[in-house]
Amino acid sequence: MQILYDAADALFESQNVSDDALLSVISSDDEKFREYLFEKARSRAVENFGNKIYTRGLIEFTNYCKNDCYYCGIRRSNKNALRYRLTKDEILECCAEGYELGFRTFVLQGGEDPFYTDELICEIVREIRSGFPDCAITLSIGEKPRESYAAYREAGADRYLLRHETINPKHYGRLHPPELSLENRVRCLRDLKDLGFQVGCGFMVGSPYQTLENIVEDLRFIKDFSPHMIGIGPFIPHTDTPFASERAGSLELTLVLIAVIRLMNPRALIPATTALGTINPRGRELGVLAGANVVMPNLSPVAVRKKYSLYDNKICTGEEAAECRGCLARRMESIGYELSVSRGDYPC
Ligand code: SAH
């Protein structure tokens, strides 16, 4: 038991411990120890960000996807998915509404949809950039050639979210069809960083075939890659995917990993994700109490919310943006935190 507490202290002091120690920490189901770990992680987050929680307005602008990831509800083989695309004007309206509500970061996320050519993405980015000059623009639209990323950056995009999903090539192969490779995923992340984006990687907790050893590899990769943002959330099965009858990831392990990731990457921007709020009604609050410092309320038009269904029972699909923001503000206040009205860049 003392080994665990020593590991938590070492993580706090030196942002690193051995793989064996990491494995012990993430294997532990001792509640008292977990509380200790959460408290350490939370104090590290408060040290860097105070009691402010950054908000990102999430705009899910297309659920068409040319990929076929086994876990994802909007994979191309899912014939039951009701597909939609937002027009440039609809996206700009979401931004305008978000701006009024105090958002200073917009995240454009979608499937890999060839309808949005690089030209169109750049046009959308340029218009958001000129209409909302004090806002950060984040893209999360998957794997592209380096030249595309360079064009998005040139157009004014600041950040890019691309979870690596798992850093173990074998495991990667069990989550994705053969045409997708871990090698290309990592190539994308390196290109994005090189081009000056603030970059986010991350993975699902409890994805099928994931072992605790795999997770240690992920933690090591993240530490080495040193991203600005780190998104993790539980895997949740979607009925219309090959993983329909797999088990969801656990709340406890997700929280432990948020804490460990915070301790290893003190200044990283770490969201308490919607998936975490989906597996537990207080998931996002618990995420913040374990060291997360970002929430990503939905700005997508209510008419399309349910259709961006990556996993079953996703929360916040019925509320207007203002309601979502109000609800999150109250949730954060209930645990002594406040939503921040700033771009929320990676601290220099
Ligand atoms: N097409 C973009 C955006 C993907 S959706 C891209 O490739 O980056 C964003 C994230 O949702 C994915 O990276 C994945 O980690 C997560 N996700 C997908 N399906 C999920 C599921 N069934 N349960 C939990 N998270 C899921």
Short mmCIF file of C-alpha atoms and ligand atoms in Angstrom, two decimals:
data_model
loop_
_atom_site.label_atom_id
_atom_site.label_comp_id
_atom_site.label_asym_id
_atom_site.label_seq_id
_atom_site.Cartn_x
_atom_site.Cartn_y
_atom_site.Cartn_z
CA MET A 1 0.00 0.00 0.00
CA GLN A 2 2.81 2.38 0.91
CA ILE A 3 4.20 1.84 -2.61
CA LEU A 4 1.05 3.41 -4.03
CA TYR A 5 1.21 6.49 -1.86
CA ASP A 6 4.91 6.85 -2.63
CA ALA A 7 4.09 6.64 -6.36
CA ALA A 8 1.43 9.34 -6.04
CA ASP A 9 3.88 11.56 -4.14
CA ALA A 10 6.59 10.95 -6.74
CA LEU A 11 4.15 11.77 -9.53
CA PHE A 12 3.36 15.01 -7.76
CA GLU A 13 7.00 15.89 -7.11
CA SER A 14 8.65 14.81 -10.34
CA GLN A 15 5.80 14.27 -12.87
CA ASN A 16 7.08 10.77 -13.52
CA VAL A 17 7.42 7.27 -12.09
CA SER A 18 8.45 3.88 -13.46
CA ASP A 19 6.15 1.81 -15.64
CA ASP A 20 5.77 -0.67 -12.79
CA ALA A 21 4.67 2.06 -10.42
CA LEU A 22 2.20 3.37 -13.01
CA LEU A 23 0.80 -0.11 -13.39
CA SER A 24 0.30 -0.43 -9.62
CA VAL A 25 -1.41 2.95 -9.43
CA ILE A 26 -3.86 2.25 -12.23
CA SER A 27 -4.55 -1.29 -10.95
CA SER A 28 -5.50 -0.16 -7.47
CA ASP A 29 -9.13 -0.25 -6.43
CA ASP A 30 -8.48 1.15 -2.98
CA GLU A 31 -10.90 4.03 -2.51
CA LYS A 32 -8.84 5.85 0.07
CA PHE A 33 -5.82 5.78 -2.18
CA ARG A 34 -7.86 7.03 -5.13
CA GLU A 35 -9.12 9.96 -3.06
CA TYR A 36 -5.51 10.78 -2.16
CA LEU A 37 -4.50 10.64 -5.84
CA PHE A 38 -7.45 12.83 -6.91
CA GLU A 39 -6.59 15.38 -4.27
CA LYS A 40 -2.99 15.60 -5.47
CA ALA A 41 -4.09 15.97 -9.09
CA ARG A 42 -6.74 18.54 -8.21
CA SER A 43 -4.27 20.66 -6.27
CA ARG A 44 -1.90 20.57 -9.24
CA ALA A 45 -4.70 21.75 -11.54
CA VAL A 46 -5.70 24.51 -9.13
CA GLU A 47 -2.08 25.61 -8.88
CA ASN A 48 -2.02 26.16 -12.67
CA PHE A 49 -5.58 27.20 -13.46
CA GLY A 50 -7.15 28.30 -10.17
CA ASN A 51 -10.80 27.33 -9.83
CA LYS A 52 -11.48 28.28 -13.46
CA ILE A 53 -12.78 25.72 -15.91
CA TYR A 54 -12.23 26.51 -19.57
CA THR A 55 -15.16 26.01 -21.91
CA ARG A 56 -15.06 24.99 -25.55
CA GLY A 57 -18.13 25.31 -27.74
CA LEU A 58 -18.39 22.05 -29.64
CA ILE A 59 -19.89 22.18 -33.13
CA GLU A 60 -20.46 18.71 -34.55
CA PHE A 61 -20.82 19.79 -38.14
CA THR A 62 -20.98 16.49 -40.05
CA ASN A 63 -21.60 12.86 -39.20
CA TYR A 64 -20.65 11.55 -42.62
CA CYS A 65 -17.45 9.54 -42.37
CA LYS A 66 -15.37 7.65 -44.86
CA ASN A 67 -13.75 5.60 -42.12
CA ASP A 68 -15.02 2.46 -40.50
CA CYS A 69 -13.62 2.43 -36.96
CA TYR A 70 -15.14 -0.56 -35.15
CA TYR A 71 -16.12 1.43 -32.05
CA CYS A 72 -17.73 4.46 -33.62
CA GLY A 73 -21.44 4.98 -34.28
CA ILE A 74 -20.89 7.20 -37.31
CA ARG A 75 -18.67 4.65 -39.13
CA ARG A 76 -19.46 4.37 -42.81
CA SER A 77 -20.91 0.87 -42.52
CA ASN A 78 -23.61 2.00 -40.12
CA LYS A 79 -26.59 2.16 -42.45
CA ASN A 80 -28.89 3.18 -39.58
CA ALA A 81 -27.10 6.47 -38.99
CA LEU A 82 -29.12 9.47 -40.16
CA ARG A 83 -26.51 11.56 -41.88
CA TYR A 84 -26.34 15.37 -41.84
CA ARG A 85 -24.03 18.21 -42.77
CA LEU A 86 -24.11 21.81 -41.56
CA THR A 87 -23.59 24.55 -44.11
CA LYS A 88 -20.98 27.23 -43.61
CA ASP A 89 -23.73 29.66 -42.59
CA GLU A 90 -25.16 27.23 -40.07
CA ILE A 91 -21.71 26.76 -38.55
CA LEU A 92 -21.24 30.53 -38.35
CA GLU A 93 -24.64 30.85 -36.66
CA CYS A 94 -23.53 28.33 -34.03
CA CYS A 95 -20.44 30.47 -33.44
CA ALA A 96 -22.51 33.64 -33.14
CA GLU A 97 -24.79 32.01 -30.60
CA GLY A 98 -21.78 30.62 -28.75
CA TYR A 99 -20.05 33.99 -28.74
CA GLU A 100 -23.11 35.58 -27.11
CA LEU A 101 -23.01 32.88 -24.45
CA GLY A 102 -19.37 33.70 -23.68
CA PHE A 103 -17.50 31.01 -25.59
CA ARG A 104 -14.07 32.05 -26.87
CA THR A 105 -13.10 28.71 -28.36
CA PHE A 106 -14.98 26.88 -31.07
CA VAL A 107 -14.28 23.24 -31.80
CA LEU A 108 -15.35 22.02 -35.21
CA GLN A 109 -15.60 18.26 -35.01
CA GLY A 110 -16.82 15.78 -37.54
CA GLY A 111 -16.39 12.51 -39.33
CA GLU A 112 -13.87 12.41 -42.15
CA ASP A 113 -16.21 13.83 -44.75
CA PRO A 114 -14.74 14.52 -48.22
CA PHE A 115 -17.64 16.91 -48.92
CA TYR A 116 -15.67 19.44 -46.89
CA THR A 117 -12.70 19.93 -49.16
CA ASP A 118 -9.63 21.70 -47.85
CA GLU A 119 -10.85 24.82 -49.66
CA LEU A 120 -14.20 24.69 -47.89
CA ILE A 121 -12.64 24.04 -44.47
CA CYS A 122 -10.25 26.96 -45.04
CA GLU A 123 -13.11 29.21 -46.09
CA ILE A 124 -15.06 28.30 -42.94
CA VAL A 125 -11.98 28.85 -40.75
CA ARG A 126 -11.23 32.21 -42.39
CA GLU A 127 -14.79 33.43 -41.84
CA ILE A 128 -14.79 32.38 -38.20
CA ARG A 129 -11.37 34.01 -37.80
CA SER A 130 -12.57 37.33 -39.26
CA GLY A 131 -16.00 37.26 -37.57
CA PHE A 132 -14.65 36.31 -34.13
CA PRO A 133 -11.05 37.54 -34.02
CA ASP A 134 -10.69 37.05 -30.27
CA CYS A 135 -11.65 33.37 -30.41
CA ALA A 136 -9.56 30.23 -30.75
CA ILE A 137 -10.48 27.85 -33.55
CA THR A 138 -9.99 24.14 -32.98
CA LEU A 139 -10.41 21.51 -35.66
CA SER A 140 -11.10 17.83 -35.04
CA ILE A 141 -11.60 16.32 -38.47
CA GLY A 142 -9.25 13.40 -38.54
CA GLU A 143 -6.25 12.32 -40.56
CA LYS A 144 -5.12 14.54 -43.43
CA PRO A 145 -1.96 15.07 -45.44
CA ARG A 146 0.50 17.55 -43.98
CA GLU A 147 -0.33 20.08 -46.73
CA SER A 148 -3.98 20.15 -45.64
CA TYR A 149 -3.01 20.81 -42.04
CA ALA A 150 -0.67 23.56 -43.24
CA ALA A 151 -3.53 25.16 -45.19
CA TYR A 152 -5.86 25.06 -42.17
CA ARG A 153 -3.18 26.68 -40.04
CA GLU A 154 -2.60 29.34 -42.68
CA ALA A 155 -6.36 30.00 -42.75
CA GLY A 156 -6.30 30.72 -39.02
CA ALA A 157 -6.92 27.47 -37.13
CA ASP A 158 -5.10 27.41 -33.76
CA ARG A 159 -5.62 23.97 -32.35
CA TYR A 160 -6.26 20.40 -33.49
CA LEU A 161 -7.71 17.45 -31.62
CA LEU A 162 -6.74 14.00 -32.84
CA ARG A 163 -6.84 11.23 -30.30
CA HIS A 164 -4.18 8.63 -30.96
CA GLU A 165 -6.74 6.06 -29.64
CA THR A 166 -4.02 3.58 -28.53
CA ILE A 167 -0.27 3.65 -29.02
CA ASN A 168 0.01 -0.13 -29.23
CA PRO A 169 0.00 -1.15 -32.93
CA LYS A 170 -1.63 -4.54 -32.28
CA HIS A 171 -4.36 -2.96 -30.21
CA TYR A 172 -4.78 -0.24 -32.84
CA GLY A 173 -5.33 -3.00 -35.40
CA ARG A 174 -8.13 -4.51 -33.31
CA LEU A 175 -10.02 -1.21 -33.13
CA HIS A 176 -9.61 -0.14 -36.76
CA PRO A 177 -9.92 -1.63 -40.23
CA PRO A 178 -6.66 -2.50 -42.02
CA GLU A 179 -6.62 0.68 -44.12
CA LEU A 180 -6.03 2.76 -41.00
CA SER A 181 -2.64 2.65 -39.34
CA LEU A 182 -1.20 3.86 -36.09
CA GLU A 183 1.80 5.02 -38.05
CA ASN A 184 -0.25 7.52 -40.03
CA ARG A 185 -2.14 8.65 -36.93
CA VAL A 186 1.15 9.47 -35.19
CA ARG A 187 2.52 11.08 -38.36
CA CYS A 188 -0.49 13.41 -38.28
CA LEU A 189 0.11 14.34 -34.66
CA ARG A 190 3.76 15.11 -35.33
CA ASP A 191 2.93 17.19 -38.41
CA LEU A 192 0.31 19.15 -36.49
CA LYS A 193 2.75 19.96 -33.72
CA ASP A 194 5.44 20.86 -36.19
CA LEU A 195 3.07 23.28 -37.95
CA GLY A 196 2.48 25.16 -34.73
CA PHE A 197 -0.94 23.90 -33.74
CA GLN A 198 -1.77 23.40 -30.09
CA VAL A 199 -2.35 19.67 -30.35
CA GLY A 200 -4.52 17.24 -28.45
CA CYS A 201 -4.18 13.47 -28.35
CA GLY A 202 -5.85 10.89 -26.13
CA PHE A 203 -7.63 7.57 -25.95
CA MET A 204 -10.72 5.74 -24.82
CA VAL A 205 -10.61 4.04 -21.44
CA GLY A 206 -11.79 0.43 -21.48
CA SER A 207 -11.90 0.06 -25.24
CA PRO A 208 -12.19 -3.59 -26.32
CA TYR A 209 -8.97 -5.61 -25.92
CA GLN A 210 -7.24 -2.78 -24.03
CA THR A 211 -4.97 -4.00 -21.22
CA LEU A 212 -3.60 -2.03 -18.31
CA GLU A 213 -0.17 -2.51 -19.87
CA ASN A 214 -1.48 -0.82 -23.03
CA ILE A 215 -2.60 2.10 -20.91
CA VAL A 216 0.87 2.45 -19.38
CA GLU A 217 2.21 2.63 -22.94
CA ASP A 218 -0.33 5.39 -23.68
CA LEU A 219 0.71 7.33 -20.59
CA ARG A 220 4.35 7.03 -21.63
CA PHE A 221 3.60 8.15 -25.20
CA ILE A 222 1.61 11.15 -23.98
CA LYS A 223 4.37 12.20 -21.62
CA ASP A 224 6.97 11.96 -24.41
CA PHE A 225 4.82 13.66 -27.03
CA SER A 226 3.93 16.40 -24.58
CA PRO A 227 0.66 17.56 -26.16
CA HIS A 228 -1.16 20.73 -25.14
CA MET A 229 -4.47 18.93 -24.71
CA ILE A 230 -5.23 15.38 -23.58
CA GLY A 231 -8.71 13.95 -24.07
CA ILE A 232 -9.71 10.71 -22.45
CA GLY A 233 -13.16 9.29 -21.83
CA PRO A 234 -14.70 5.89 -21.28
CA PHE A 235 -15.44 3.70 -24.28
CA ILE A 236 -19.21 3.30 -24.57
CA PRO A 237 -20.68 0.72 -26.95
CA HIS A 238 -22.90 1.78 -29.82
CA THR A 239 -25.65 -0.66 -30.87
CA ASP A 240 -24.94 -0.41 -34.59
CA THR A 241 -21.23 -1.25 -34.42
CA PRO A 242 -19.23 -4.51 -34.21
CA PHE A 243 -18.58 -3.61 -30.56
CA ALA A 244 -22.29 -3.41 -29.67
CA SER A 245 -22.08 -6.03 -26.94
CA GLU A 246 -18.74 -4.98 -25.47
CA ARG A 247 -18.58 -3.52 -21.96
CA ALA A 248 -18.23 0.20 -21.35
CA GLY A 249 -15.10 1.59 -19.70
CA SER A 250 -15.34 2.27 -15.97
CA LEU A 251 -15.84 5.57 -14.22
CA GLU A 252 -13.22 4.76 -11.60
CA LEU A 253 -10.42 3.91 -14.03
CA THR A 254 -11.21 6.97 -16.14
CA LEU A 255 -10.94 9.19 -13.07
CA VAL A 256 -7.69 7.58 -11.95
CA LEU A 257 -6.28 8.16 -15.43
CA ILE A 258 -7.36 11.79 -15.50
CA ALA A 259 -5.51 12.22 -12.21
CA VAL A 260 -2.37 10.42 -13.37
CA ILE A 261 -2.35 12.36 -16.64
CA ARG A 262 -2.72 15.64 -14.75
CA LEU A 263 0.18 14.74 -12.48
CA MET A 264 2.41 13.70 -15.39
CA ASN A 265 1.40 16.71 -17.55
CA PRO A 266 0.77 19.53 -15.07
CA ARG A 267 -0.17 22.28 -17.53
CA ALA A 268 -2.11 20.24 -20.06
CA LEU A 269 -5.69 21.10 -20.94
CA ILE A 270 -7.71 18.08 -19.91
CA PRO A 271 -11.46 17.89 -20.54
CA ALA A 272 -14.07 16.22 -18.38
CA THR A 273 -15.73 14.67 -21.43
CA THR A 274 -19.32 14.15 -22.45
CA ALA A 275 -18.68 10.39 -22.46
CA LEU A 276 -17.71 10.66 -18.77
CA GLY A 277 -20.95 12.55 -18.12
CA THR A 278 -22.82 9.83 -19.99
CA ILE A 279 -21.66 6.87 -17.85
CA ASN A 280 -22.33 8.73 -14.61
CA PRO A 281 -24.69 11.64 -13.91
CA ARG A 282 -21.91 13.46 -12.02
CA GLY A 283 -19.12 12.22 -14.28
CA ARG A 284 -17.96 15.65 -15.38
CA GLU A 285 -17.90 17.04 -11.84
CA LEU A 286 -15.91 14.01 -10.71
CA GLY A 287 -13.57 14.51 -13.67
CA VAL A 288 -12.82 18.07 -12.53
CA LEU A 289 -12.30 16.85 -8.98
CA ALA A 290 -9.76 14.37 -10.38
CA GLY A 291 -7.79 17.10 -12.17
CA ALA A 292 -9.62 17.97 -15.41
CA ASN A 293 -9.89 21.68 -16.27
CA VAL A 294 -11.97 21.88 -19.45
CA VAL A 295 -15.59 21.20 -20.39
CA MET A 296 -16.97 21.10 -23.92
CA PRO A 297 -20.65 21.95 -24.06
CA ASN A 298 -22.49 21.35 -27.30
CA LEU A 299 -23.26 24.26 -29.64
CA SER A 300 -24.65 22.13 -32.47
CA PRO A 301 -28.23 22.87 -33.53
CA VAL A 302 -30.64 20.74 -31.46
CA ALA A 303 -32.11 19.31 -34.68
CA VAL A 304 -28.88 17.40 -35.43
CA ARG A 305 -27.68 16.63 -31.89
CA LYS A 306 -29.02 13.08 -31.68
CA LYS A 307 -27.56 12.22 -35.05
CA TYR A 308 -23.96 12.79 -33.94
CA SER A 309 -24.14 9.50 -32.14
CA LEU A 310 -20.68 8.08 -31.52
CA TYR A 311 -21.99 5.89 -28.67
CA ASP A 312 -25.33 5.03 -27.05
CA ASN A 313 -27.25 7.29 -24.62
CA LYS A 314 -25.12 10.38 -25.19
CA ILE A 315 -26.18 13.21 -22.87
CA CYS A 316 -27.08 16.81 -23.77
CA THR A 317 -28.80 15.93 -27.05
CA GLY A 318 -32.05 17.74 -26.22
CA GLU A 319 -30.99 21.09 -24.80
CA GLU A 320 -30.32 24.39 -26.49
CA ALA A 321 -26.76 25.72 -26.23
CA ALA A 322 -27.74 28.23 -23.55
CA GLU A 323 -29.30 25.51 -21.41
CA CYS A 324 -26.20 23.35 -21.78
CA ARG A 325 -23.98 26.17 -20.69
CA GLY A 326 -26.22 27.08 -17.75
CA CYS A 327 -26.37 23.47 -16.63
CA LEU A 328 -22.59 23.10 -16.75
CA ALA A 329 -22.07 26.42 -14.97
CA ARG A 330 -24.30 25.22 -12.12
CA ARG A 331 -22.59 21.85 -12.01
CA MET A 332 -19.18 23.50 -11.73
CA GLU A 333 -20.38 25.96 -9.09
CA SER A 334 -21.74 23.05 -7.06
CA ILE A 335 -18.14 21.82 -6.61
CA GLY A 336 -16.55 25.25 -6.11
CA TYR A 337 -15.43 26.00 -9.67
CA GLU A 338 -16.38 28.65 -12.23
CA LEU A 339 -16.62 28.58 -16.01
CA SER A 340 -14.02 30.87 -17.54
CA VAL A 341 -14.71 33.32 -20.35
CA SER A 342 -11.33 33.25 -22.04
CA ARG A 343 -9.67 31.48 -24.95
CA GLY A 344 -8.00 29.19 -22.47
CA ASP A 345 -4.71 28.68 -24.29
CA TYR A 346 -2.02 26.34 -23.04
CA PRO A 347 -0.23 28.28 -20.30
CA CYS A 348 3.21 29.49 -21.43
N1 SAH B 1 -13.14 11.99 -36.98
C1 SAH B 1 -12.46 12.72 -35.95
C2 SAH B 1 -13.30 12.92 -34.72
C3 SAH B 1 -13.61 11.61 -34.07
S1 SAH B 1 -14.86 11.65 -32.82
C4 SAH B 1 -11.15 12.03 -35.66
O1 SAH B 1 -10.84 11.03 -36.29
O2 SAH B 1 -10.42 12.50 -34.82
C5 SAH B 1 -13.89 12.02 -31.41
C6 SAH B 1 -13.52 10.86 -30.49
O3 SAH B 1 -14.65 10.18 -30.00
C7 SAH B 1 -12.70 9.76 -31.12
O4 SAH B 1 -11.38 10.12 -31.25
C8 SAH B 1 -12.91 8.59 -30.15
O5 SAH B 1 -11.85 8.50 -29.21
C9 SAH B 1 -14.22 8.97 -29.44
N2 SAH B 1 -15.23 7.92 -29.65
C10 SAH B 1 -15.65 7.39 -30.83
N3 SAH B 1 -16.49 6.37 -30.61
C11 SAH B 1 -16.61 6.24 -29.26
C12 SAH B 1 -17.32 5.34 -28.40
N4 SAH B 1 -18.07 4.35 -28.89
N5 SAH B 1 -17.21 5.53 -27.07
C13 SAH B 1 -16.46 6.52 -26.57
N6 SAH B 1 -15.76 7.38 -27.31
C14 SAH B 1 -15.83 7.24 -28.65
#
